[in-house]
JSON list of C-alpha atoms in Angstrom, two decimals:
[
{"chain": "A", "resi": 571, "resn": "GLY", "atom": "CA", "xyz": [35.88, 82.51, 8.74]},
{"chain": "A", "resi": 572, "resn": "GLN", "atom": "CA", "xyz": [35.49, 79.28, 6.88]},
{"chain": "A", "resi": 573, "resn": "ASN", "atom": "CA", "xyz": [32.65, 77.87, 4.77]},
{"chain": "A", "resi": 574, "resn": "ILE", "atom": "CA", "xyz": [33.09, 74.27, 3.64]},
{"chain": "A", "resi": 575, "resn": "ASP", "atom": "CA", "xyz": [30.49, 72.42, 1.58]},
{"chain": "A", "resi": 576, "resn": "GLN", "atom": "CA", "xyz": [30.29, 68.75, 0.69]},
{"chain": "A", "resi": 577, "resn": "PRO", "atom": "CA", "xyz": [27.32, 66.52, -0.17]},
{"chain": "A", "resi": 578, "resn": "THR", "atom": "CA", "xyz": [25.53, 65.00, 2.79]},
{"chain": "A", "resi": 579, "resn": "GLU", "atom": "CA", "xyz": [25.13, 61.49, 1.39]},
{"chain": "A", "resi": 580, "resn": "MET", "atom": "CA", "xyz": [26.25, 59.43, -1.59]},
{"chain": "A", "resi": 581, "resn": "THR", "atom": "CA", "xyz": [25.59, 55.86, -2.65]},
{"chain": "A", "resi": 582, "resn": "ALA", "atom": "CA", "xyz": [27.65, 53.65, -4.93]},
{"chain": "A", "resi": 583, "resn": "THR", "atom": "CA", "xyz": [28.06, 50.02, -5.90]},
{"chain": "A", "resi": 584, "resn": "GLU", "atom": "CA", "xyz": [30.88, 47.70, -4.94]},
{"chain": "A", "resi": 585, "resn": "GLY", "atom": "CA", "xyz": [33.67, 47.83, -7.54]},
{"chain": "A", "resi": 586, "resn": "ALA", "atom": "CA", "xyz": [32.61, 51.23, -8.87]},
{"chain": "A", "resi": 587, "resn": "ILE", "atom": "CA", "xyz": [34.33, 54.63, -8.70]},
{"chain": "A", "resi": 588, "resn": "VAL", "atom": "CA", "xyz": [32.95, 57.52, -6.67]},
{"chain": "A", "resi": 589, "resn": "GLN", "atom": "CA", "xyz": [34.00, 61.17, -6.47]},
{"chain": "A", "resi": 590, "resn": "ILE", "atom": "CA", "xyz": [33.24, 63.22, -3.37]},
{"chain": "A", "resi": 591, "resn": "ASN", "atom": "CA", "xyz": [33.44, 66.96, -3.92]},
{"chain": "A", "resi": 592, "resn": "CYS", "atom": "CA", "xyz": [34.34, 69.68, -1.45]},
{"chain": "A", "resi": 593, "resn": "THR", "atom": "CA", "xyz": [34.18, 73.42, -1.99]},
{"chain": "A", "resi": 594, "resn": "TYR", "atom": "CA", "xyz": [35.52, 75.95, 0.46]},
{"chain": "A", "resi": 595, "resn": "GLN", "atom": "CA", "xyz": [35.67, 79.68, 1.06]},
{"chain": "A", "resi": 596, "resn": "THR", "atom": "CA", "xyz": [38.29, 80.69, 3.55]},
{"chain": "A", "resi": 597, "resn": "SER", "atom": "CA", "xyz": [39.99, 83.74, 4.94]},
{"chain": "A", "resi": 598, "resn": "GLY", "atom": "CA", "xyz": [43.27, 81.81, 5.10]},
{"chain": "A", "resi": 599, "resn": "PHE", "atom": "CA", "xyz": [44.38, 78.52, 3.57]},
{"chain": "A", "resi": 600, "resn": "ASN", "atom": "CA", "xyz": [47.31, 76.24, 4.32]},
{"chain": "A", "resi": 601, "resn": "GLY", "atom": "CA", "xyz": [46.08, 73.05, 2.70]},
{"chain": "A", "resi": 602, "resn": "LEU", "atom": "CA", "xyz": [43.22, 70.58, 2.62]},
{"chain": "A", "resi": 603, "resn": "PHE", "atom": "CA", "xyz": [42.88, 67.19, 4.32]},
{"chain": "A", "resi": 604, "resn": "TRP", "atom": "CA", "xyz": [40.55, 64.27, 3.72]},
{"chain": "A", "resi": 605, "resn": "TYR", "atom": "CA", "xyz": [39.64, 61.97, 6.60]},
{"chain": "A", "resi": 606, "resn": "GLN", "atom": "CA", "xyz": [37.60, 58.78, 6.72]},
{"chain": "A", "resi": 607, "resn": "GLN", "atom": "CA", "xyz": [35.46, 58.08, 9.77]},
{"chain": "A", "resi": 608, "resn": "HIS", "atom": "CA", "xyz": [33.55, 54.86, 10.42]},
{"chain": "A", "resi": 609, "resn": "ALA", "atom": "CA", "xyz": [30.63, 55.09, 12.81]},
{"chain": "A", "resi": 610, "resn": "GLY", "atom": "CA", "xyz": [31.80, 55.19, 16.42]},
{"chain": "A", "resi": 611, "resn": "GLU", "atom": "CA", "xyz": [35.47, 55.35, 15.45]},
{"chain": "A", "resi": 612, "resn": "ALA", "atom": "CA", "xyz": [38.15, 58.04, 15.18]},
{"chain": "A", "resi": 613, "resn": "PRO", "atom": "CA", "xyz": [38.78, 59.93, 11.93]},
{"chain": "A", "resi": 614, "resn": "THR", "atom": "CA", "xyz": [41.59, 58.37, 9.90]},
{"chain": "A", "resi": 615, "resn": "PHE", "atom": "CA", "xyz": [43.88, 60.51, 7.74]},
{"chain": "A", "resi": 616, "resn": "LEU", "atom": "CA", "xyz": [43.57, 59.78, 4.00]},
{"chain": "A", "resi": 617, "resn": "SER", "atom": "CA", "xyz": [45.29, 62.58, 2.10]},
{"chain": "A", "resi": 618, "resn": "TYR", "atom": "CA", "xyz": [46.70, 66.10, 2.21]},
{"chain": "A", "resi": 619, "resn": "ASN", "atom": "CA", "xyz": [46.85, 68.60, -0.66]},
{"chain": "A", "resi": 620, "resn": "VAL", "atom": "CA", "xyz": [48.62, 71.92, -0.37]},
{"chain": "A", "resi": 621, "resn": "LEU", "atom": "CA", "xyz": [49.48, 72.53, -4.04]},
{"chain": "A", "resi": 622, "resn": "ASP", "atom": "CA", "xyz": [47.17, 72.29, -7.04]},
{"chain": "A", "resi": 623, "resn": "GLY", "atom": "CA", "xyz": [46.91, 68.90, -8.66]},
{"chain": "A", "resi": 624, "resn": "LEU", "atom": "CA", "xyz": [46.27, 65.27, -7.99]},
{"chain": "A", "resi": 625, "resn": "GLU", "atom": "CA", "xyz": [47.71, 63.18, -5.16]},
{"chain": "A", "resi": 626, "resn": "GLU", "atom": "CA", "xyz": [47.34, 59.44, -5.62]},
{"chain": "A", "resi": 627, "resn": "LYS", "atom": "CA", "xyz": [47.59, 56.86, -2.86]},
{"chain": "A", "resi": 628, "resn": "GLY", "atom": "CA", "xyz": [46.45, 53.38, -3.83]},
{"chain": "A", "resi": 629, "resn": "ARG", "atom": "CA", "xyz": [42.69, 53.27, -4.41]},
{"chain": "A", "resi": 630, "resn": "PHE", "atom": "CA", "xyz": [42.32, 56.83, -3.12]},
{"chain": "A", "resi": 631, "resn": "SER", "atom": "CA", "xyz": [43.20, 60.06, -4.96]},
{"chain": "A", "resi": 632, "resn": "SER", "atom": "CA", "xyz": [42.64, 63.66, -3.99]},
{"chain": "A", "resi": 633, "resn": "PHE", "atom": "CA", "xyz": [42.63, 66.75, -6.17]},
{"chain": "A", "resi": 634, "resn": "LEU", "atom": "CA", "xyz": [42.95, 70.42, -5.30]},
{"chain": "A", "resi": 635, "resn": "SER", "atom": "CA", "xyz": [42.32, 73.64, -7.21]},
{"chain": "A", "resi": 636, "resn": "ARG", "atom": "CA", "xyz": [43.15, 76.59, -4.96]},
{"chain": "A", "resi": 637, "resn": "SER", "atom": "CA", "xyz": [41.93, 79.19, -7.47]},
{"chain": "A", "resi": 638, "resn": "LYS", "atom": "CA", "xyz": [38.50, 77.52, -7.56]},
{"chain": "A", "resi": 639, "resn": "GLY", "atom": "CA", "xyz": [38.36, 76.65, -3.85]},
{"chain": "A", "resi": 640, "resn": "TYR", "atom": "CA", "xyz": [37.63, 73.07, -4.85]},
{"chain": "A", "resi": 641, "resn": "SER", "atom": "CA", "xyz": [38.81, 69.59, -3.95]},
{"chain": "A", "resi": 642, "resn": "TYR", "atom": "CA", "xyz": [37.61, 66.08, -4.59]},
{"chain": "A", "resi": 643, "resn": "LEU", "atom": "CA", "xyz": [38.34, 62.65, -3.19]},
{"chain": "A", "resi": 644, "resn": "LEU", "atom": "CA", "xyz": [38.23, 59.82, -5.72]},
{"chain": "A", "resi": 645, "resn": "LEU", "atom": "CA", "xyz": [37.69, 56.28, -4.50]},
{"chain": "A", "resi": 646, "resn": "LYS", "atom": "CA", "xyz": [38.28, 53.46, -6.99]},
{"chain": "A", "resi": 647, "resn": "GLU", "atom": "CA", "xyz": [37.34, 49.77, -6.87]},
{"chain": "A", "resi": 648, "resn": "LEU", "atom": "CA", "xyz": [34.93, 50.43, -4.05]},
{"chain": "A", "resi": 649, "resn": "GLN", "atom": "CA", "xyz": [34.68, 47.86, -1.27]},
{"chain": "A", "resi": 650, "resn": "MET", "atom": "CA", "xyz": [31.96, 47.40, 1.32]},
{"chain": "A", "resi": 651, "resn": "LYS", "atom": "CA", "xyz": [34.37, 48.55, 4.02]},
{"chain": "A", "resi": 652, "resn": "ASP", "atom": "CA", "xyz": [34.58, 51.95, 2.30]},
{"chain": "A", "resi": 653, "resn": "SER", "atom": "CA", "xyz": [31.10, 52.73, 3.66]},
{"chain": "A", "resi": 654, "resn": "ALA", "atom": "CA", "xyz": [31.91, 55.57, 6.04]},
{"chain": "A", "resi": 655, "resn": "SER", "atom": "CA", "xyz": [31.77, 59.33, 6.49]},
{"chain": "A", "resi": 656, "resn": "TYR", "atom": "CA", "xyz": [34.36, 61.29, 4.52]},
{"chain": "A", "resi": 657, "resn": "LEU", "atom": "CA", "xyz": [35.41, 64.60, 6.02]},
{"chain": "A", "resi": 658, "resn": "CYS", "atom": "CA", "xyz": [36.97, 67.45, 4.09]},
{"chain": "A", "resi": 659, "resn": "ALA", "atom": "CA", "xyz": [39.03, 69.72, 6.37]},
{"chain": "A", "resi": 660, "resn": "VAL", "atom": "CA", "xyz": [40.77, 73.00, 5.62]},
{"chain": "A", "resi": 661, "resn": "LEU", "atom": "CA", "xyz": [44.02, 73.84, 7.37]},
{"chain": "A", "resi": 662, "resn": "ASN", "atom": "CA", "xyz": [43.76, 77.47, 8.39]},
{"chain": "A", "resi": 663, "resn": "SER", "atom": "CA", "xyz": [46.66, 79.87, 8.11]},
{"chain": "A", "resi": 664, "resn": "GLY", "atom": "CA", "xyz": [47.99, 81.45, 11.25]},
{"chain": "A", "resi": 665, "resn": "TYR", "atom": "CA", "xyz": [47.40, 78.94, 14.00]},
{"chain": "A", "resi": 666, "resn": "SER", "atom": "CA", "xyz": [47.27, 75.96, 11.62]},
{"chain": "A", "resi": 667, "resn": "THR", "atom": "CA", "xyz": [43.99, 74.62, 12.94]},
{"chain": "A", "resi": 668, "resn": "LEU", "atom": "CA", "xyz": [41.59, 72.40, 11.04]},
{"chain": "A", "resi": 669, "resn": "THR", "atom": "CA", "xyz": [38.03, 73.33, 10.13]},
{"chain": "A", "resi": 670, "resn": "PHE", "atom": "CA", "xyz": [35.95, 70.33, 9.09]},
{"chain": "A", "resi": 671, "resn": "GLY", "atom": "CA", "xyz": [33.13, 70.16, 6.59]},
{"chain": "A", "resi": 672, "resn": "LYS", "atom": "CA", "xyz": [29.95, 68.40, 7.70]},
{"chain": "A", "resi": 673, "resn": "GLY", "atom": "CA", "xyz": [31.09, 65.15, 6.12]},
{"chain": "A", "resi": 674, "resn": "THR", "atom": "CA", "xyz": [29.73, 62.98, 3.30]},
{"chain": "A", "resi": 675, "resn": "MET", "atom": "CA", "xyz": [28.18, 59.67, 4.31]},
{"chain": "A", "resi": 676, "resn": "LEU", "atom": "CA", "xyz": [29.06, 57.11, 1.62]},
{"chain": "A", "resi": 677, "resn": "LEU", "atom": "CA", "xyz": [27.07, 53.90, 1.42]},
{"chain": "A", "resi": 678, "resn": "VAL", "atom": "CA", "xyz": [28.53, 51.12, -0.72]},
{"chain": "A", "resi": 679, "resn": "SER", "atom": "CA", "xyz": [26.06, 48.43, -1.71]},
{"chain": "A", "resi": 680, "resn": "PRO", "atom": "CA", "xyz": [26.71, 44.98, -3.20]},
{"chain": "B", "resi": 1465, "resn": "ASP", "atom": "CA", "xyz": [44.78, 50.49, 16.81]},
{"chain": "B", "resi": 1466, "resn": "THR", "atom": "CA", "xyz": [45.72, 54.16, 16.74]},
{"chain": "B", "resi": 1467, "resn": "GLU", "atom": "CA", "xyz": [48.99, 55.72, 17.91]},
{"chain": "B", "resi": 1468, "resn": "VAL", "atom": "CA", "xyz": [47.09, 58.18, 20.06]},
{"chain": "B", "resi": 1469, "resn": "THR", "atom": "CA", "xyz": [45.64, 56.48, 23.13]},
{"chain": "B", "resi": 1470, "resn": "GLN", "atom": "CA", "xyz": [42.66, 57.85, 24.98]},
{"chain": "B", "resi": 1471, "resn": "THR", "atom": "CA", "xyz": [41.21, 56.69, 28.29]},
{"chain": "B", "resi": 1472, "resn": "PRO", "atom": "CA", "xyz": [38.59, 55.90, 29.32]},
{"chain": "B", "resi": 1473, "resn": "LYS", "atom": "CA", "xyz": [36.73, 54.73, 26.20]},
{"chain": "B", "resi": 1474, "resn": "HIS", "atom": "CA", "xyz": [33.38, 55.36, 27.84]},
{"chain": "B", "resi": 1475, "resn": "LEU", "atom": "CA", "xyz": [32.43, 57.59, 30.76]},
{"chain": "B", "resi": 1476, "resn": "VAL", "atom": "CA", "xyz": [29.09, 58.20, 32.43]},
{"chain": "B", "resi": 1477, "resn": "MET", "atom": "CA", "xyz": [28.97, 60.94, 35.02]},
{"chain": "B", "resi": 1478, "resn": "GLY", "atom": "CA", "xyz": [26.51, 63.08, 36.92]},
{"chain": "B", "resi": 1479, "resn": "MET", "atom": "CA", "xyz": [26.39, 66.84, 36.62]},
{"chain": "B", "resi": 1480, "resn": "THR", "atom": "CA", "xyz": [28.11, 67.31, 39.97]},
{"chain": "B", "resi": 1481, "resn": "ASN", "atom": "CA", "xyz": [30.98, 64.90, 39.36]},
{"chain": "B", "resi": 1482, "resn": "LYS", "atom": "CA", "xyz": [34.59, 65.72, 38.58]},
{"chain": "B", "resi": 1483, "resn": "LYS", "atom": "CA", "xyz": [36.40, 63.47, 36.12]},
{"chain": "B", "resi": 1484, "resn": "SER", "atom": "CA", "xyz": [39.33, 63.64, 33.72]},
{"chain": "B", "resi": 1485, "resn": "LEU", "atom": "CA", "xyz": [39.91, 62.40, 30.19]},
{"chain": "B", "resi": 1486, "resn": "LYS", "atom": "CA", "xyz": [43.43, 61.34, 29.30]},
{"chain": "B", "resi": 1487, "resn": "CYS", "atom": "CA", "xyz": [45.33, 61.29, 26.01]},
{"chain": "B", "resi": 1488, "resn": "GLU", "atom": "CA", "xyz": [48.81, 59.96, 25.32]},
{"chain": "B", "resi": 1489, "resn": "GLN", "atom": "CA", "xyz": [51.03, 59.87, 22.24]},
{"chain": "B", "resi": 1490, "resn": "HIS", "atom": "CA", "xyz": [54.60, 58.70, 21.81]},
{"chain": "B", "resi": 1491, "resn": "MET", "atom": "CA", "xyz": [55.21, 59.91, 18.26]},
{"chain": "B", "resi": 1492, "resn": "GLY", "atom": "CA", "xyz": [57.16, 62.96, 19.39]},
{"chain": "B", "resi": 1493, "resn": "HIS", "atom": "CA", "xyz": [54.40, 65.24, 18.16]},
{"chain": "B", "resi": 1494, "resn": "ARG", "atom": "CA", "xyz": [54.56, 68.78, 19.54]},
{"chain": "B", "resi": 1495, "resn": "ALA", "atom": "CA", "xyz": [50.97, 69.86, 18.85]},
{"chain": "B", "resi": 1496, "resn": "MET", "atom": "CA", "xyz": [48.00, 68.26, 20.62]},
{"chain": "B", "resi": 1497, "resn": "TYR", "atom": "CA", "xyz": [44.30, 68.95, 20.27]},
{"chain": "B", "resi": 1498, "resn": "TRP", "atom": "CA", "xyz": [40.95, 68.34, 21.94]},
{"chain": "B", "resi": 1499, "resn": "TYR", "atom": "CA", "xyz": [37.83, 68.07, 19.76]},
{"chain": "B", "resi": 1500, "resn": "LYS", "atom": "CA", "xyz": [34.17, 67.53, 20.61]},
{"chain": "B", "resi": 1501, "resn": "GLN", "atom": "CA", "xyz": [32.01, 65.55, 18.19]},
{"chain": "B", "resi": 1502, "resn": "LYS", "atom": "CA", "xyz": [28.24, 65.16, 18.39]},
{"chain": "B", "resi": 1503, "resn": "ALA", "atom": "CA", "xyz": [26.46, 62.41, 16.48]},
{"chain": "B", "resi": 1504, "resn": "LYS", "atom": "CA", "xyz": [26.45, 62.89, 12.70]},
{"chain": "B", "resi": 1505, "resn": "LYS", "atom": "CA", "xyz": [28.39, 66.14, 13.04]},
{"chain": "B", "resi": 1506, "resn": "PRO", "atom": "CA", "xyz": [32.04, 66.93, 12.26]},
{"chain": "B", "resi": 1507, "resn": "PRO", "atom": "CA", "xyz": [34.61, 67.34, 15.03]},
{"chain": "B", "resi": 1508, "resn": "GLU", "atom": "CA", "xyz": [34.69, 70.80, 16.59]},
{"chain": "B", "resi": 1509, "resn": "LEU", "atom": "CA", "xyz": [37.99, 72.14, 17.87]},
{"chain": "B", "resi": 1510, "resn": "MET", "atom": "CA", "xyz": [38.12, 72.94, 21.59]},
{"chain": "B", "resi": 1511, "resn": "PHE", "atom": "CA", "xyz": [41.77, 73.46, 22.53]},
{"chain": "B", "resi": 1512, "resn": "VAL", "atom": "CA", "xyz": [45.21, 73.42, 20.93]},
{"chain": "B", "resi": 1513, "resn": "TYR", "atom": "CA", "xyz": [48.50, 72.90, 22.77]},
{"chain": "B", "resi": 1514, "resn": "SER", "atom": "CA", "xyz": [51.73, 73.72, 20.99]},
{"chain": "B", "resi": 1515, "resn": "TYR", "atom": "CA", "xyz": [55.00, 72.78, 22.68]},
{"chain": "B", "resi": 1516, "resn": "GLU", "atom": "CA", "xyz": [53.05, 72.14, 25.90]},
{"chain": "B", "resi": 1517, "resn": "LYS", "atom": "CA", "xyz": [51.56, 75.62, 25.95]},
{"chain": "B", "resi": 1518, "resn": "LEU", "atom": "CA", "xyz": [47.89, 76.39, 25.38]},
{"chain": "B", "resi": 1519, "resn": "SER", "atom": "CA", "xyz": [47.75, 78.29, 22.10]},
{"chain": "B", "resi": 1520, "resn": "ILE", "atom": "CA", "xyz": [44.04, 78.17, 21.26]},
{"chain": "B", "resi": 1521, "resn": "ASN", "atom": "CA", "xyz": [40.89, 78.03, 23.36]},
{"chain": "B", "resi": 1522, "resn": "GLU", "atom": "CA", "xyz": [37.83, 78.12, 21.10]},
{"chain": "B", "resi": 1523, "resn": "SER", "atom": "CA", "xyz": [35.67, 79.91, 23.68]},
{"chain": "B", "resi": 1524, "resn": "VAL", "atom": "CA", "xyz": [35.11, 76.68, 25.56]},
{"chain": "B", "resi": 1525, "resn": "PRO", "atom": "CA", "xyz": [33.16, 76.96, 28.86]},
{"chain": "B", "resi": 1526, "resn": "SER", "atom": "CA", "xyz": [35.30, 76.88, 31.98]},
{"chain": "B", "resi": 1527, "resn": "ARG", "atom": "CA", "xyz": [33.73, 73.58, 33.10]},
{"chain": "B", "resi": 1528, "resn": "PHE", "atom": "CA", "xyz": [36.25, 72.08, 30.63]},
{"chain": "B", "resi": 1529, "resn": "SER", "atom": "CA", "xyz": [39.84, 72.58, 31.79]},
{"chain": "B", "resi": 1530, "resn": "PRO", "atom": "CA", "xyz": [42.74, 71.30, 29.68]},
{"chain": "B", "resi": 1531, "resn": "GLU", "atom": "CA", "xyz": [46.17, 70.40, 30.99]},
{"chain": "B", "resi": 1532, "resn": "CYS", "atom": "CA", "xyz": [49.38, 69.34, 29.27]},
{"chain": "B", "resi": 1533, "resn": "PRO", "atom": "CA", "xyz": [51.71, 67.83, 31.92]},
{"chain": "B", "resi": 1534, "resn": "ASN", "atom": "CA", "xyz": [54.40, 66.96, 29.36]},
{"chain": "B", "resi": 1535, "resn": "SER", "atom": "CA", "xyz": [54.92, 66.60, 25.64]},
{"chain": "B", "resi": 1536, "resn": "SER", "atom": "CA", "xyz": [53.28, 63.16, 25.52]},
{"chain": "B", "resi": 1537, "resn": "LEU", "atom": "CA", "xyz": [50.22, 63.72, 27.70]},
{"chain": "B", "resi": 1538, "resn": "LEU", "atom": "CA", "xyz": [47.09, 65.80, 27.42]},
{"chain": "B", "resi": 1539, "resn": "ASN", "atom": "CA", "xyz": [44.28, 65.83, 29.96]},
{"chain": "B", "resi": 1540, "resn": "LEU", "atom": "CA", "xyz": [40.81, 67.32, 29.92]},
{"chain": "B", "resi": 1541, "resn": "HIS", "atom": "CA", "xyz": [39.38, 67.95, 33.38]},
{"chain": "B", "resi": 1542, "resn": "LEU", "atom": "CA", "xyz": [35.59, 67.97, 33.60]},
{"chain": "B", "resi": 1543, "resn": "HIS", "atom": "CA", "xyz": [33.48, 69.57, 36.32]},
{"chain": "B", "resi": 1544, "resn": "ALA", "atom": "CA", "xyz": [29.80, 70.42, 36.60]},
{"chain": "B", "resi": 1545, "resn": "LEU", "atom": "CA", "xyz": [29.00, 69.35, 33.06]},
{"chain": "B", "resi": 1546, "resn": "GLN", "atom": "CA", "xyz": [25.60, 69.70, 31.45]},
{"chain": "B", "resi": 1547, "resn": "PRO", "atom": "CA", "xyz": [23.60, 67.05, 29.56]},
{"chain": "B", "resi": 1548, "resn": "GLU", "atom": "CA", "xyz": [24.36, 68.83, 26.28]},
{"chain": "B", "resi": 1549, "resn": "ASP", "atom": "CA", "xyz": [28.05, 68.12, 26.87]},
{"chain": "B", "resi": 1550, "resn": "SER", "atom": "CA", "xyz": [27.38, 64.45, 26.11]},
{"chain": "B", "resi": 1551, "resn": "ALA", "atom": "CA", "xyz": [29.48, 63.71, 23.02]},
{"chain": "B", "resi": 1552, "resn": "LEU", "atom": "CA", "xyz": [32.54, 61.92, 21.68]},
{"chain": "B", "resi": 1553, "resn": "TYR", "atom": "CA", "xyz": [35.71, 63.70, 22.82]},
{"chain": "B", "resi": 1554, "resn": "LEU", "atom": "CA", "xyz": [38.61, 63.22, 20.47]},
{"chain": "B", "resi": 1555, "resn": "CYS", "atom": "CA", "xyz": [42.27, 63.88, 21.09]},
{"chain": "B", "resi": 1556, "resn": "ALA", "atom": "CA", "xyz": [44.65, 64.41, 18.18]},
{"chain": "B", "resi": 1557, "resn": "SER", "atom": "CA", "xyz": [48.31, 65.17, 17.70]},
{"chain": "B", "resi": 1558, "resn": "SER", "atom": "CA", "xyz": [50.56, 66.36, 14.89]},
{"chain": "B", "resi": 1559, "resn": "GLN", "atom": "CA", "xyz": [54.26, 66.91, 14.39]},
{"chain": "B", "resi": 1560, "resn": "ARG", "atom": "CA", "xyz": [53.63, 70.55, 13.67]},
{"chain": "B", "resi": 1561, "resn": "GLY", "atom": "CA", "xyz": [50.48, 72.51, 12.95]},
{"chain": "B", "resi": 1562, "resn": "ALA", "atom": "CA", "xyz": [50.76, 71.97, 9.21]},
{"chain": "B", "resi": 1563, "resn": "GLU", "atom": "CA", "xyz": [51.15, 68.20, 9.45]},
{"chain": "B", "resi": 1564, "resn": "PRO", "atom": "CA", "xyz": [48.33, 65.60, 9.39]},
{"chain": "B", "resi": 1565, "resn": "GLN", "atom": "CA", "xyz": [46.59, 65.19, 12.70]},
{"chain": "B", "resi": 1566, "resn": "HIS", "atom": "CA", "xyz": [46.35, 61.68, 14.10]},
{"chain": "B", "resi": 1567, "resn": "PHE", "atom": "CA", "xyz": [43.26, 60.99, 16.16]},
{"chain": "B", "resi": 1568, "resn": "GLY", "atom": "CA", "xyz": [42.69, 58.77, 19.14]},
{"chain": "B", "resi": 1569, "resn": "ASP", "atom": "CA", "xyz": [39.62, 56.52, 19.34]},
{"chain": "B", "resi": 1570, "resn": "GLY", "atom": "CA", "xyz": [37.90, 59.02, 21.58]},
{"chain": "B", "resi": 1571, "resn": "THR", "atom": "CA", "xyz": [36.05, 58.96, 24.88]},
{"chain": "B", "resi": 1572, "resn": "ARG", "atom": "CA", "xyz": [32.29, 58.65, 24.64]},
{"chain": "B", "resi": 1573, "resn": "LEU", "atom": "CA", "xyz": [30.94, 60.82, 27.44]},
{"chain": "B", "resi": 1574, "resn": "SER", "atom": "CA", "xyz": [27.39, 60.69, 28.77]},
{"chain": "B", "resi": 1575, "resn": "ILE", "atom": "CA", "xyz": [26.14, 63.23, 31.31]},
{"chain": "B", "resi": 1576, "resn": "LEU", "atom": "CA", "xyz": [23.16, 62.17, 33.38]}
]
């Protein structure tokens, strides 16, 4: 089975940097995804880590440590439109299905 | 706009009705998925189709019946649903299982 933990809510100020952590315990692991979901909309793919280290994509970066069962999503130069839920999802081995964490609701204030 | 198209966007139905949700993608993806998402909860996997064959059914009640007519289309047939089935139903697709899944905008379903 899978156990994925991430904070329920976070707040930050426009222009700041925020780090959203995700820890996981899995019986099989093929990689970790981060998705962004605005209220009432579909999840949007942000990043995918399968090897240890940092993946950078513009204002967003994601880090993975497989030995520690740990990932984080780093958002720089926060904008109001970054207010959304951020979902950590583990890609399971075998059937390659995704198991989502409960999501972190990020509120960016002026 | 997403590359995975779902119709209808909203659906209200009674518990005795039969309706279908539709999903279409033209990215050549060979894996397609149905998820159910309740408010303030993460998506929960329902079904996985791989190369047009049902590969995973996450113990979903038989009142939900998936169908994959071809590699671009995925349907979810609904019959005799319960009020607790009210949720956002998301379709997703990926090139292969290990590739990022792309989600449609979902169908918001309300059961009266």
